[in-house]
PDB file of N, CA and C in Angstrom:
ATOM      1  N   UNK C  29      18.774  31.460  23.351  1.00 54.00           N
ATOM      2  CA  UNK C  29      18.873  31.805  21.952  1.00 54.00           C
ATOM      3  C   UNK C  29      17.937  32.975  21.679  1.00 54.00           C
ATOM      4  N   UNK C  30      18.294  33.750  20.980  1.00 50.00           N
ATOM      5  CA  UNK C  30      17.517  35.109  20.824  1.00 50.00           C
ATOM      6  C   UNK C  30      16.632  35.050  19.674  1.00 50.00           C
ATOM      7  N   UNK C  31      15.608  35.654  19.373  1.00 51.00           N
ATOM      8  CA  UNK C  31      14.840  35.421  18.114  1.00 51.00           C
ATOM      9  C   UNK C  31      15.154  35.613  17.109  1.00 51.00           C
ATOM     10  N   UNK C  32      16.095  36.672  17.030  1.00 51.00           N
ATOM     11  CA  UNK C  32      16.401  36.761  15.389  1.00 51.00           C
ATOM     12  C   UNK C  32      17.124  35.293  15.111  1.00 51.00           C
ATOM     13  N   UNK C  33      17.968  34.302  16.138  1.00 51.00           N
ATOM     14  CA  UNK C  33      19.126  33.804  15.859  1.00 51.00           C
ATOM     15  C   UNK C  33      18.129  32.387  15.344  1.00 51.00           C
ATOM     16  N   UNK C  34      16.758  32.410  16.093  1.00 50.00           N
ATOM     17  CA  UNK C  34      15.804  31.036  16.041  1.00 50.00           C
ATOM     18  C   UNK C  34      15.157  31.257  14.568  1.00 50.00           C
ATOM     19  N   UNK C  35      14.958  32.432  14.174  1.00 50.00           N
ATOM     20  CA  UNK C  35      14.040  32.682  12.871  1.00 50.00           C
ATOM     21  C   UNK C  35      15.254  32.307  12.081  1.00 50.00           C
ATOM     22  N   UNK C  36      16.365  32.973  11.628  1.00 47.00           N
ATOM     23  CA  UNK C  36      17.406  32.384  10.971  1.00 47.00           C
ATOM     24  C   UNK C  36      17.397  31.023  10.435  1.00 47.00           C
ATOM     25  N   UNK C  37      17.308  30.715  11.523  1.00 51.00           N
ATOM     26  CA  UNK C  37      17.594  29.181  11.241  1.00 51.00           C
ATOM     27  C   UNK C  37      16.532  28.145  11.323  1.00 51.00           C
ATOM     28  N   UNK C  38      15.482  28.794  11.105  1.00 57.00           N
ATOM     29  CA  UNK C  38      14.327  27.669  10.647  1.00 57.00           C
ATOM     30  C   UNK C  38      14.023  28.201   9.352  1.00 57.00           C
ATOM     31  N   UNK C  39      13.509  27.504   8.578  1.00 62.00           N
ATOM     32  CA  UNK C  39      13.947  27.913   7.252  1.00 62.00           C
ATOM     33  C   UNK C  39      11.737  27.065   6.339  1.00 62.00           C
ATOM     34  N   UNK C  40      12.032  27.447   5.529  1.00 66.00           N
ATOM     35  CA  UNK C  40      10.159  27.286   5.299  1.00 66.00           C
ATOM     36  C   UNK C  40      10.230  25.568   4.819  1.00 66.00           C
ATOM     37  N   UNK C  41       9.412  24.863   5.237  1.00 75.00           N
ATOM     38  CA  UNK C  41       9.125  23.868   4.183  1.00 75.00           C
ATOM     39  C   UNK C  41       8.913  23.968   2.670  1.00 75.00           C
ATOM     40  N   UNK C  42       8.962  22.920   1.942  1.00 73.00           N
ATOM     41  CA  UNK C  42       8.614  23.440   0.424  1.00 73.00           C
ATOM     42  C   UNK C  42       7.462  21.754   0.253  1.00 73.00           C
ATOM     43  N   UNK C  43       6.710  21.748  -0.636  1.00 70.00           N
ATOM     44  CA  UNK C  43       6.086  20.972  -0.769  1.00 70.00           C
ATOM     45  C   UNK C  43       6.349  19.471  -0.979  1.00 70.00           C
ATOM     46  N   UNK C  44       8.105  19.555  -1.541  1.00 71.00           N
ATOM     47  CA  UNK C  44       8.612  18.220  -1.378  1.00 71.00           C
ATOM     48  C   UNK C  44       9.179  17.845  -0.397  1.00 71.00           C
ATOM     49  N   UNK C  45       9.670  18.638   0.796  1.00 77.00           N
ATOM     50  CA  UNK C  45      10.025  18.267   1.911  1.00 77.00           C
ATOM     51  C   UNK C  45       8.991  17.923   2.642  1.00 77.00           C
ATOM     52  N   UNK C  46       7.526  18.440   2.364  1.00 84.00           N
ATOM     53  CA  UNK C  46       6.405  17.656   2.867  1.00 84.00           C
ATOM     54  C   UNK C  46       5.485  16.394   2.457  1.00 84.00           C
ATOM     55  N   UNK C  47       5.713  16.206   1.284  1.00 85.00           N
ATOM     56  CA  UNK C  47       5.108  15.357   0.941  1.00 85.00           C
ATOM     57  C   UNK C  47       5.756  13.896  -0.221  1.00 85.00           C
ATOM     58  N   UNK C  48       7.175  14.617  -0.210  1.00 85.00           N
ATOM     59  CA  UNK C  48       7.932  13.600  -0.885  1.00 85.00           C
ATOM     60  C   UNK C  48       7.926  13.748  -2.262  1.00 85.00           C
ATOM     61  N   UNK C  49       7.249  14.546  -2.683  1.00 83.00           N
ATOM     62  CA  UNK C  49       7.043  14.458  -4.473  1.00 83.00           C
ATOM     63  C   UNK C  49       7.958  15.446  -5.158  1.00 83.00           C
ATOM     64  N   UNK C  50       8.014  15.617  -6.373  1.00 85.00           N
ATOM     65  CA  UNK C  50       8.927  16.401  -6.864  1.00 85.00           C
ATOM     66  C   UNK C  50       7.869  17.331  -8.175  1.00 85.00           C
ATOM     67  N   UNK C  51       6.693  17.021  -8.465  1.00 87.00           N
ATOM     68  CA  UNK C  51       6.175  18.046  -9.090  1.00 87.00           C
ATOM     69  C   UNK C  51       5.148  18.991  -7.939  1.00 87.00           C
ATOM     70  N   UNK C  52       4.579  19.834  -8.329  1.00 87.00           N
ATOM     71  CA  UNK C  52       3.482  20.773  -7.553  1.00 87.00           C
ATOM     72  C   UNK C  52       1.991  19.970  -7.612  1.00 87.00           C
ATOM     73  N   UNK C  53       1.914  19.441  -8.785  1.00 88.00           N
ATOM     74  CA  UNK C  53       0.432  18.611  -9.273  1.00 88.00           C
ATOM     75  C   UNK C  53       0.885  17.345  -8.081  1.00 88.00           C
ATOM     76  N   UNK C  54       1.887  16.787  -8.315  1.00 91.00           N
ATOM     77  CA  UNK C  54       1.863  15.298  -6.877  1.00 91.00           C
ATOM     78  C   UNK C  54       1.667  15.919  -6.092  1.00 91.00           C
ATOM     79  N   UNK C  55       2.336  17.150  -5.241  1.00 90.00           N
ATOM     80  CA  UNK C  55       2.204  17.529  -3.826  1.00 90.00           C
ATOM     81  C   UNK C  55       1.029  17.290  -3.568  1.00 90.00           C
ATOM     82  N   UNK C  56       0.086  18.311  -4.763  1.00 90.00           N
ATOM     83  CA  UNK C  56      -1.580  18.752  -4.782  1.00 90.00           C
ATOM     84  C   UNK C  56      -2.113  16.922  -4.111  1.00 90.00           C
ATOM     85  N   UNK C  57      -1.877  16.514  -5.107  1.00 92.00           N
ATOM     86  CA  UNK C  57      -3.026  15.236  -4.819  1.00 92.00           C
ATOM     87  C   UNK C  57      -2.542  14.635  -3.780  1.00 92.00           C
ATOM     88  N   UNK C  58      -0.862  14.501  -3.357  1.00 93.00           N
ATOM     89  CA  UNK C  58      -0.815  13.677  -2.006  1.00 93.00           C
ATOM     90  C   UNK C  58      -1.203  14.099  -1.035  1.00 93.00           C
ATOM     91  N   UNK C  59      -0.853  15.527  -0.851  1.00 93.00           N
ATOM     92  CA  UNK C  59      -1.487  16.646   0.581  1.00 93.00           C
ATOM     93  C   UNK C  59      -3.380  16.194   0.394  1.00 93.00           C
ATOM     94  N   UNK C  60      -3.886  16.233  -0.932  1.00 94.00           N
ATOM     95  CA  UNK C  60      -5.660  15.548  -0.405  1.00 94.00           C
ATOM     96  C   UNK C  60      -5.851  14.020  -0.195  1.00 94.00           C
ATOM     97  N   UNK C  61      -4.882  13.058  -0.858  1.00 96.00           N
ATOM     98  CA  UNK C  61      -5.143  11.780  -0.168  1.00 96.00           C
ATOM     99  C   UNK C  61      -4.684  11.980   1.122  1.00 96.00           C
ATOM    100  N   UNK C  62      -3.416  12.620   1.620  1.00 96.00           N
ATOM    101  CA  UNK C  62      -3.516  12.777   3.447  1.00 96.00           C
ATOM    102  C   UNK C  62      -4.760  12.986   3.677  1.00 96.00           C
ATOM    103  N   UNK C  63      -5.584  14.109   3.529  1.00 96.00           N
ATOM    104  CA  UNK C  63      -6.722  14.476   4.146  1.00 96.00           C
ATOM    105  C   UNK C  63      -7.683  13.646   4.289  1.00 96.00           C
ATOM    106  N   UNK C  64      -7.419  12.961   3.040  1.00 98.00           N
ATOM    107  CA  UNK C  64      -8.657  11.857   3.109  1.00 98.00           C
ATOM    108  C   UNK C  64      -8.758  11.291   4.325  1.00 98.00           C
ATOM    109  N   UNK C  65      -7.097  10.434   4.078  1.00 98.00           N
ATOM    110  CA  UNK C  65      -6.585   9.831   5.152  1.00 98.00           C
ATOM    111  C   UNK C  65      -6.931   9.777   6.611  1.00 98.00           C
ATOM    112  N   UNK C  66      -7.077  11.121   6.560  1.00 98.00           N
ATOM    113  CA  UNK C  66      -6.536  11.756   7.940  1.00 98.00           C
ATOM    114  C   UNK C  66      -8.382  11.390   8.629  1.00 98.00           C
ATOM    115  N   UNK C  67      -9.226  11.495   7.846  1.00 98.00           N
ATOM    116  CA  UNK C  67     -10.681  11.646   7.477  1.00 98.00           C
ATOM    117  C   UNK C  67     -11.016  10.424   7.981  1.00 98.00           C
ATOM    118  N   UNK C  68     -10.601   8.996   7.116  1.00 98.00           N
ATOM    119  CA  UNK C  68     -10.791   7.747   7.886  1.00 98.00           C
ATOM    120  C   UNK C  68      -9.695   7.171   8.723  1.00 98.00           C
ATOM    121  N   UNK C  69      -8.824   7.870   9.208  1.00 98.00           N
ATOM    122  CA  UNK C  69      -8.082   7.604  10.575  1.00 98.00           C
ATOM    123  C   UNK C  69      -9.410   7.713  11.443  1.00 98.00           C
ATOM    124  N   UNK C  70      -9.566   8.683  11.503  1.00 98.00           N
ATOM    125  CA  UNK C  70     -10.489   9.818  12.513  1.00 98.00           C
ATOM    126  C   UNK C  70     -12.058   8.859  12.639  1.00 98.00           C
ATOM    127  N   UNK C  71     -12.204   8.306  11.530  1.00 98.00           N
ATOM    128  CA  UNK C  71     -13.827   7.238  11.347  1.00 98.00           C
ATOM    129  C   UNK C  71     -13.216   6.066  11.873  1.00 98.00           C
ATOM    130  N   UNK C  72     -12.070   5.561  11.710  1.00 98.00           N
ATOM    131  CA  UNK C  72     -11.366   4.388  12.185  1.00 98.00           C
ATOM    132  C   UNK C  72     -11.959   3.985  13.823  1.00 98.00           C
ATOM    133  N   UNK C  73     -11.168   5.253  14.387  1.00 98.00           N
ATOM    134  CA  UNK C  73     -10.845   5.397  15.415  1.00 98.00           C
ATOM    135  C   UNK C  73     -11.906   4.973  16.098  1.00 98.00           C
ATOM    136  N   UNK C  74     -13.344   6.322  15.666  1.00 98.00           N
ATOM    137  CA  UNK C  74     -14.474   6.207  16.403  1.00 98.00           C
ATOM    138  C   UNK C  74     -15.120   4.675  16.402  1.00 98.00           C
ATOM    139  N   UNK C  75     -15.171   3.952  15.661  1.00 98.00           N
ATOM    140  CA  UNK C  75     -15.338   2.575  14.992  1.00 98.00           C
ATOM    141  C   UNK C  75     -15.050   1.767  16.402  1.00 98.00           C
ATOM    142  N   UNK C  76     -13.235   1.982  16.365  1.00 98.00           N
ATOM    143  CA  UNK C  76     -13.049   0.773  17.214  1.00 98.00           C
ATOM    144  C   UNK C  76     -13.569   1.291  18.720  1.00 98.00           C
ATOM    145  N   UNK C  77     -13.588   2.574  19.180  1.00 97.00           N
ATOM    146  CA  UNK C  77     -14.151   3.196  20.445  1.00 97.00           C
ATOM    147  C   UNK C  77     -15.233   2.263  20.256  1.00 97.00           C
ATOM    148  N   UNK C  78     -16.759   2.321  19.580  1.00 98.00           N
ATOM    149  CA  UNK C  78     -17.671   2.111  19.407  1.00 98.00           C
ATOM    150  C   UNK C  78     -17.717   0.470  19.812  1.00 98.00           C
ATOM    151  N   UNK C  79     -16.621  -0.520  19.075  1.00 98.00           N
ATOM    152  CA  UNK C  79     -16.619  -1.749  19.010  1.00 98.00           C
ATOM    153  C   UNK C  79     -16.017  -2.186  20.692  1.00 98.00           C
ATOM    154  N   UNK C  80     -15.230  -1.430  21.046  1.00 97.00           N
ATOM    155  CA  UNK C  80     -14.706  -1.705  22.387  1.00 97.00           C
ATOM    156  C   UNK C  80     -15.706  -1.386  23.164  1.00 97.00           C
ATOM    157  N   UNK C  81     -16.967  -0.596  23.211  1.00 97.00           N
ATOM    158  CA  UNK C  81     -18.225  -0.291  24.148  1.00 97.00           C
ATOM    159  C   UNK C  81     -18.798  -1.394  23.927  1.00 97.00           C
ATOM    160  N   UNK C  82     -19.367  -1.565  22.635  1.00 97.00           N
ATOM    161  CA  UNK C  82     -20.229  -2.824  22.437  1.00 97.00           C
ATOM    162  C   UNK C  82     -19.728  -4.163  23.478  1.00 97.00           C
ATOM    163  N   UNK C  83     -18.362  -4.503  22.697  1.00 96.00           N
ATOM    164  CA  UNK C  83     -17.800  -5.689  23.162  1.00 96.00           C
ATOM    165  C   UNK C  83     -17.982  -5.462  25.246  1.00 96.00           C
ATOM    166  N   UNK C  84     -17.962  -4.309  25.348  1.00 95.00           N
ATOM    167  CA  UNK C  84     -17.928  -4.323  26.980  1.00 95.00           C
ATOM    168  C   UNK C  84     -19.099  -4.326  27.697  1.00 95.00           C
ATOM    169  N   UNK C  85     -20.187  -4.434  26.831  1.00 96.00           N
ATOM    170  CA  UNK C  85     -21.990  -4.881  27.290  1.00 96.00           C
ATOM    171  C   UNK C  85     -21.851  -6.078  26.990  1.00 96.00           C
ATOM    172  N   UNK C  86     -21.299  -7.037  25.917  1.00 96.00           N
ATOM    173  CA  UNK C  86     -20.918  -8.337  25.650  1.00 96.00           C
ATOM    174  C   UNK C  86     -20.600  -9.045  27.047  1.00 96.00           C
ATOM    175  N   UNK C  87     -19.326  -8.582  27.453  1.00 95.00           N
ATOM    176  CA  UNK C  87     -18.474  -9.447  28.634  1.00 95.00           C
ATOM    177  C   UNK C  87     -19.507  -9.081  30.064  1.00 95.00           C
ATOM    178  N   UNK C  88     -19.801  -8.140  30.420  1.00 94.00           N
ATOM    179  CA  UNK C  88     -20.483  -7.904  31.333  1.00 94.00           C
ATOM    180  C   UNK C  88     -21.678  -9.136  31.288  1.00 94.00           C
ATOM    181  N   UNK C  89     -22.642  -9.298  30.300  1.00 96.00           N
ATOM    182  CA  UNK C  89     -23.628  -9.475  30.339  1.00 96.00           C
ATOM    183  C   UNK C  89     -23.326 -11.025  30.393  1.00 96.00           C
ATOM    184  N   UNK C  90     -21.921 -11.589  30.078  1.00 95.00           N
ATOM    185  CA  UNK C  90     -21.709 -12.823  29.716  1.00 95.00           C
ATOM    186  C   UNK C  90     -21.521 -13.240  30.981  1.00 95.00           C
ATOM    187  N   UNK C  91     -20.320 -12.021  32.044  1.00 94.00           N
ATOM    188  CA  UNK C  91     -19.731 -12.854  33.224  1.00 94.00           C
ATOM    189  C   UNK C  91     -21.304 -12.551  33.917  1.00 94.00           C
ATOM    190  N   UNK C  92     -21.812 -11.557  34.025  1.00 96.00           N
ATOM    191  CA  UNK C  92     -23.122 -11.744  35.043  1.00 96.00           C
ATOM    192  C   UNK C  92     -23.700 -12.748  35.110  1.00 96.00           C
ATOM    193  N   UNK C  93     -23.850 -13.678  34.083  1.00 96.00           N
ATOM    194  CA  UNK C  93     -24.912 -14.647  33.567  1.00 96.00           C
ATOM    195  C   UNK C  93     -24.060 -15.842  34.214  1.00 96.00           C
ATOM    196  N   UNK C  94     -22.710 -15.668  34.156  1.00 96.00           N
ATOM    197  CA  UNK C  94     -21.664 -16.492  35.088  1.00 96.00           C
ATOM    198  C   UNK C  94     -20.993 -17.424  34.152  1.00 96.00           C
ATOM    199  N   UNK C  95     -20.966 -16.555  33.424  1.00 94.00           N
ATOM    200  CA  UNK C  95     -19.750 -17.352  31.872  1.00 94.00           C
ATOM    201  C   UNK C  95     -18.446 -16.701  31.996  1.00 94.00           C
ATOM    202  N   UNK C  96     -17.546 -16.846  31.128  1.00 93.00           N
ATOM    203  CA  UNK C  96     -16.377 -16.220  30.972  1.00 93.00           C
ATOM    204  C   UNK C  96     -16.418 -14.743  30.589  1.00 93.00           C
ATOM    205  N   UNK C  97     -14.942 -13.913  30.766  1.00 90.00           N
ATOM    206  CA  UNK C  97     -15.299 -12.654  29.907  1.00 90.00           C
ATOM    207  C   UNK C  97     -14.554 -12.741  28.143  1.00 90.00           C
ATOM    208  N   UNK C  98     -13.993 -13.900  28.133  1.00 92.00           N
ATOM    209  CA  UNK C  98     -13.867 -14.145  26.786  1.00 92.00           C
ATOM    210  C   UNK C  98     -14.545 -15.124  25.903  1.00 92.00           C
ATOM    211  N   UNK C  99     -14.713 -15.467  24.981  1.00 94.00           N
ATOM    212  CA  UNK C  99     -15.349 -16.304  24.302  1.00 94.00           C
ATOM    213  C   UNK C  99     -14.157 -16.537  23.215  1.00 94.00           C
ATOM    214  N   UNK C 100     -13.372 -17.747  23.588  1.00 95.00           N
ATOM    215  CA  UNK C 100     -12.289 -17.825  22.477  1.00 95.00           C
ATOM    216  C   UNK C 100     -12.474 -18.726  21.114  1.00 95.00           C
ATOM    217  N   UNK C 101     -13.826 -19.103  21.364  1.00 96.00           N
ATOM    218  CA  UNK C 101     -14.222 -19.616  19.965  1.00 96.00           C
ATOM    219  C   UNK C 101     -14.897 -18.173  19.101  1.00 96.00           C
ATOM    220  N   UNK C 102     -15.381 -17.346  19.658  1.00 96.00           N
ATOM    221  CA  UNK C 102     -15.892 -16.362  19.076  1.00 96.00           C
ATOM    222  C   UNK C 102     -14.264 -15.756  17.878  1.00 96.00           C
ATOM    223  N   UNK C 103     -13.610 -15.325  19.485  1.00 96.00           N
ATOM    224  CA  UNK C 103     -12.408 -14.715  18.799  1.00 96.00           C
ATOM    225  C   UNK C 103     -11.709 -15.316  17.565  1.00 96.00           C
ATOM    226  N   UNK C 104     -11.630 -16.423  17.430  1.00 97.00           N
ATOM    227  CA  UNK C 104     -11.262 -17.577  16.719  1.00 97.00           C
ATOM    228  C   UNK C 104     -11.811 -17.242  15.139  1.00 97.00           C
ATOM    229  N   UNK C 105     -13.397 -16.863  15.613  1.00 98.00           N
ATOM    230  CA  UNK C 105     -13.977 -16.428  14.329  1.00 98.00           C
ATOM    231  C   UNK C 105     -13.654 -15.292  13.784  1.00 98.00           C
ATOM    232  N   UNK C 106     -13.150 -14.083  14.754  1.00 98.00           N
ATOM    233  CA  UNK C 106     -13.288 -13.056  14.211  1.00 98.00           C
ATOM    234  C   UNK C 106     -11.681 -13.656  13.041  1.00 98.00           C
ATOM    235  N   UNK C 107     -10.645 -13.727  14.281  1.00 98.00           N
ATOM    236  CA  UNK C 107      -9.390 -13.634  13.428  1.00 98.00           C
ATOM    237  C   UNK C 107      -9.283 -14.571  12.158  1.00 98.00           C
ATOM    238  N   UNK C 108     -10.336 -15.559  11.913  1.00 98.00           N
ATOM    239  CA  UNK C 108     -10.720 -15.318  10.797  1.00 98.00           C
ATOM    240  C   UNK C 108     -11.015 -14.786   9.742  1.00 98.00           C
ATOM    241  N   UNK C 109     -12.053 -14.264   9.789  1.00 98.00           N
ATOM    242  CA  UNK C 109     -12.345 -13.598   8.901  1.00 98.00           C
ATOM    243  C   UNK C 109     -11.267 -12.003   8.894  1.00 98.00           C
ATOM    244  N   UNK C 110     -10.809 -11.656   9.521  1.00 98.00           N
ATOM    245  CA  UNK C 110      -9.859 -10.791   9.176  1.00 98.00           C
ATOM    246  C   UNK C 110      -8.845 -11.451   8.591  1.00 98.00           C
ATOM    247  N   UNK C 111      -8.264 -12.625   8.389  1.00 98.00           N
ATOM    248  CA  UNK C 111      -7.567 -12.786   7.645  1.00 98.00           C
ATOM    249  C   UNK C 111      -7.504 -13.131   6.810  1.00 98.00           C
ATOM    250  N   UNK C 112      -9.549 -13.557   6.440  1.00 98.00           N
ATOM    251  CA  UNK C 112      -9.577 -14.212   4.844  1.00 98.00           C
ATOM    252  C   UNK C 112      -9.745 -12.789   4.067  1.00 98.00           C
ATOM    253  N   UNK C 113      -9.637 -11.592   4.661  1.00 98.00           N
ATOM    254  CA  UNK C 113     -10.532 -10.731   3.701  1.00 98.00           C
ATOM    255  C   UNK C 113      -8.825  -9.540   4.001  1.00 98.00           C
ATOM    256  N   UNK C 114      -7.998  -9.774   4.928  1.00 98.00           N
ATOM    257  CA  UNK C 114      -6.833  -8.901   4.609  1.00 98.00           C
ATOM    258  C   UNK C 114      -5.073  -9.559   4.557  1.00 98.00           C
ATOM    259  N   UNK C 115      -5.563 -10.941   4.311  1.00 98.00           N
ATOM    260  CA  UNK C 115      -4.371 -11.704   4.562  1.00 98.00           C
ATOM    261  C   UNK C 115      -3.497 -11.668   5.997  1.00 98.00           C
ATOM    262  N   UNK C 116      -2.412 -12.143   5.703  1.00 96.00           N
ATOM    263  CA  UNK C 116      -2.007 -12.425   7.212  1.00 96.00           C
ATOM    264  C   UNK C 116      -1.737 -11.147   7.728  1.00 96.00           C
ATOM    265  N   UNK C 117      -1.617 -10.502   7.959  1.00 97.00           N
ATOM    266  CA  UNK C 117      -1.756  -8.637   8.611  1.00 97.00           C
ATOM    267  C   UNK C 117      -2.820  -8.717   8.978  1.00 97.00           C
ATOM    268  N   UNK C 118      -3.838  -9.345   8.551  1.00 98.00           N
ATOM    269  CA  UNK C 118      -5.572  -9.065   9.157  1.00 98.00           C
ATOM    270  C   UNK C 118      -5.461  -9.802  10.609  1.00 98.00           C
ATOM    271  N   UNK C 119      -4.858 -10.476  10.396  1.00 97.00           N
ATOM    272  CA  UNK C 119      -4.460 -11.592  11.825  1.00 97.00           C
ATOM    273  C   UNK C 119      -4.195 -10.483  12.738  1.00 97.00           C
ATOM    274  N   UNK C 120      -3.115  -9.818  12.818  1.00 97.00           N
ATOM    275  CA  UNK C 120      -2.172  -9.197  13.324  1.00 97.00           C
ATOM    276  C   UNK C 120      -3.249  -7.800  13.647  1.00 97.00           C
ATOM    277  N   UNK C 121      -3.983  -7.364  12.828  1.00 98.00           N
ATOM    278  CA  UNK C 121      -4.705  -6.262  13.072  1.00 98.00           C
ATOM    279  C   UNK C 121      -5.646  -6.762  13.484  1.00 98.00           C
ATOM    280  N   UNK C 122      -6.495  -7.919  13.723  1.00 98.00           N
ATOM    281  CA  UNK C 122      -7.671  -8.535  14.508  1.00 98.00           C
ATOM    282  C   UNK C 122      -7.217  -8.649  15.867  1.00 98.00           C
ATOM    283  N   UNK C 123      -5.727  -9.453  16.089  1.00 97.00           N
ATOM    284  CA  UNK C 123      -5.866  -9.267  17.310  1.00 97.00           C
ATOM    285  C   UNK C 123      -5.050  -8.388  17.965  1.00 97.00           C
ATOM    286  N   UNK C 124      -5.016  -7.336  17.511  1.00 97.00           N
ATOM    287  CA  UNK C 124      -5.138  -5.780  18.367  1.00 97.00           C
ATOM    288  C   UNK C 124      -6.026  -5.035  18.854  1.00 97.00           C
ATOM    289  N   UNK C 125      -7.217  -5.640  17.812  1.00 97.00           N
ATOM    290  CA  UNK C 125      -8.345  -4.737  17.911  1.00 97.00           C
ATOM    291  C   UNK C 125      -8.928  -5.826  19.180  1.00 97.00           C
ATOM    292  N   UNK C 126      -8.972  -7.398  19.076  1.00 97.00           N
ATOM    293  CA  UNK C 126      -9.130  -7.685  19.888  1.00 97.00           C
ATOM    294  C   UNK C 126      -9.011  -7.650  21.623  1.00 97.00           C
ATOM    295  N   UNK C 127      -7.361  -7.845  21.727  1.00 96.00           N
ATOM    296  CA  UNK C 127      -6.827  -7.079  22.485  1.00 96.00           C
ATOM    297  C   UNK C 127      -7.298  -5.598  23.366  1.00 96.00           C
ATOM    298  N   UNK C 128      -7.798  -4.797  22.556  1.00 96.00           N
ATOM    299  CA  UNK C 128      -7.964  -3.432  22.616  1.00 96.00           C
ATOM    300  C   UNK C 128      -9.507  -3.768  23.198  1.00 96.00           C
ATOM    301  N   UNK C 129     -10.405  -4.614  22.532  1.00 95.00           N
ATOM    302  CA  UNK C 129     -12.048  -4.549  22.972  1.00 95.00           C
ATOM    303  C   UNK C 129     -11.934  -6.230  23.893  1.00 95.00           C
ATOM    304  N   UNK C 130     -10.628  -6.262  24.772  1.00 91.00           N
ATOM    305  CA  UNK C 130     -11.194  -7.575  25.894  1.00 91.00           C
ATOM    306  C   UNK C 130     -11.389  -6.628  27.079  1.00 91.00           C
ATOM    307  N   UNK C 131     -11.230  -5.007  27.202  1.00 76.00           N
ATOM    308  CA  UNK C 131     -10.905  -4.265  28.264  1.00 76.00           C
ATOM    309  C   UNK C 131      -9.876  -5.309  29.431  1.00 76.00           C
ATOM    310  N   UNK C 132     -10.065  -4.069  30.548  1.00 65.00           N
ATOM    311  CA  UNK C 132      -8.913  -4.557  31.529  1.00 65.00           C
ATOM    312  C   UNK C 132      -9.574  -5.244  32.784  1.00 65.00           C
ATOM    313  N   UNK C 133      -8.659  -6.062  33.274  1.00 53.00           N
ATOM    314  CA  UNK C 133      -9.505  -7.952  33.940  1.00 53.00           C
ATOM    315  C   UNK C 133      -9.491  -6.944  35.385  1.00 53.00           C
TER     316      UNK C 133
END
């Protein structure tokens, strides 16, 4: 395909094809709650990195000592409290994160 034929036919975004809204003032504020967004994705992330290190001085220090590398009464607690404080999705997002900080056996 030749360039003029590729420029043709891509054609510009407009602010409601990006962001779903139909005035210029919604675009404005949804394009900065993305950012926000985008802001604590990015703090999220580092969070659970952080929680998956921790948790992996946890298991180490547990099997050295010659315990398990899980503690399923612990876990028990966490998915608790994730689900008294985000309802049943907190379940579901506890044990991912769980999942995610048992590392690999």
């Amino acid at each position: 395909m030749s360039s003029t034929t590729t420029a043709s036919t891509t054609t510009a975004r407009t602010a409601a094809d990006v962001t779903g809204a139909h005035t210029d003032e919604a675009a404005s504020l949804i394009a900065d709650a993305r950012t926000r967004i985008d802001a604590l994705d990015d703090r999220i992330i580092g969070l659970v990195q952080e929680r998956m290190a921790v948790s992996t001085v946890i298991q180490e220090a547990r099997m050295t000592s010659g315990g398990r590398r899980v503690n399923l009464s612990r876990e028990m607690e966490i998915l608790g409290q994730y689900r008294d404080a985000l309802g049943r999705p907190g379940t579901s997002l506890a044990m991912t994160l769980l999942e995610l900080c048992r590392g690999r056996v």
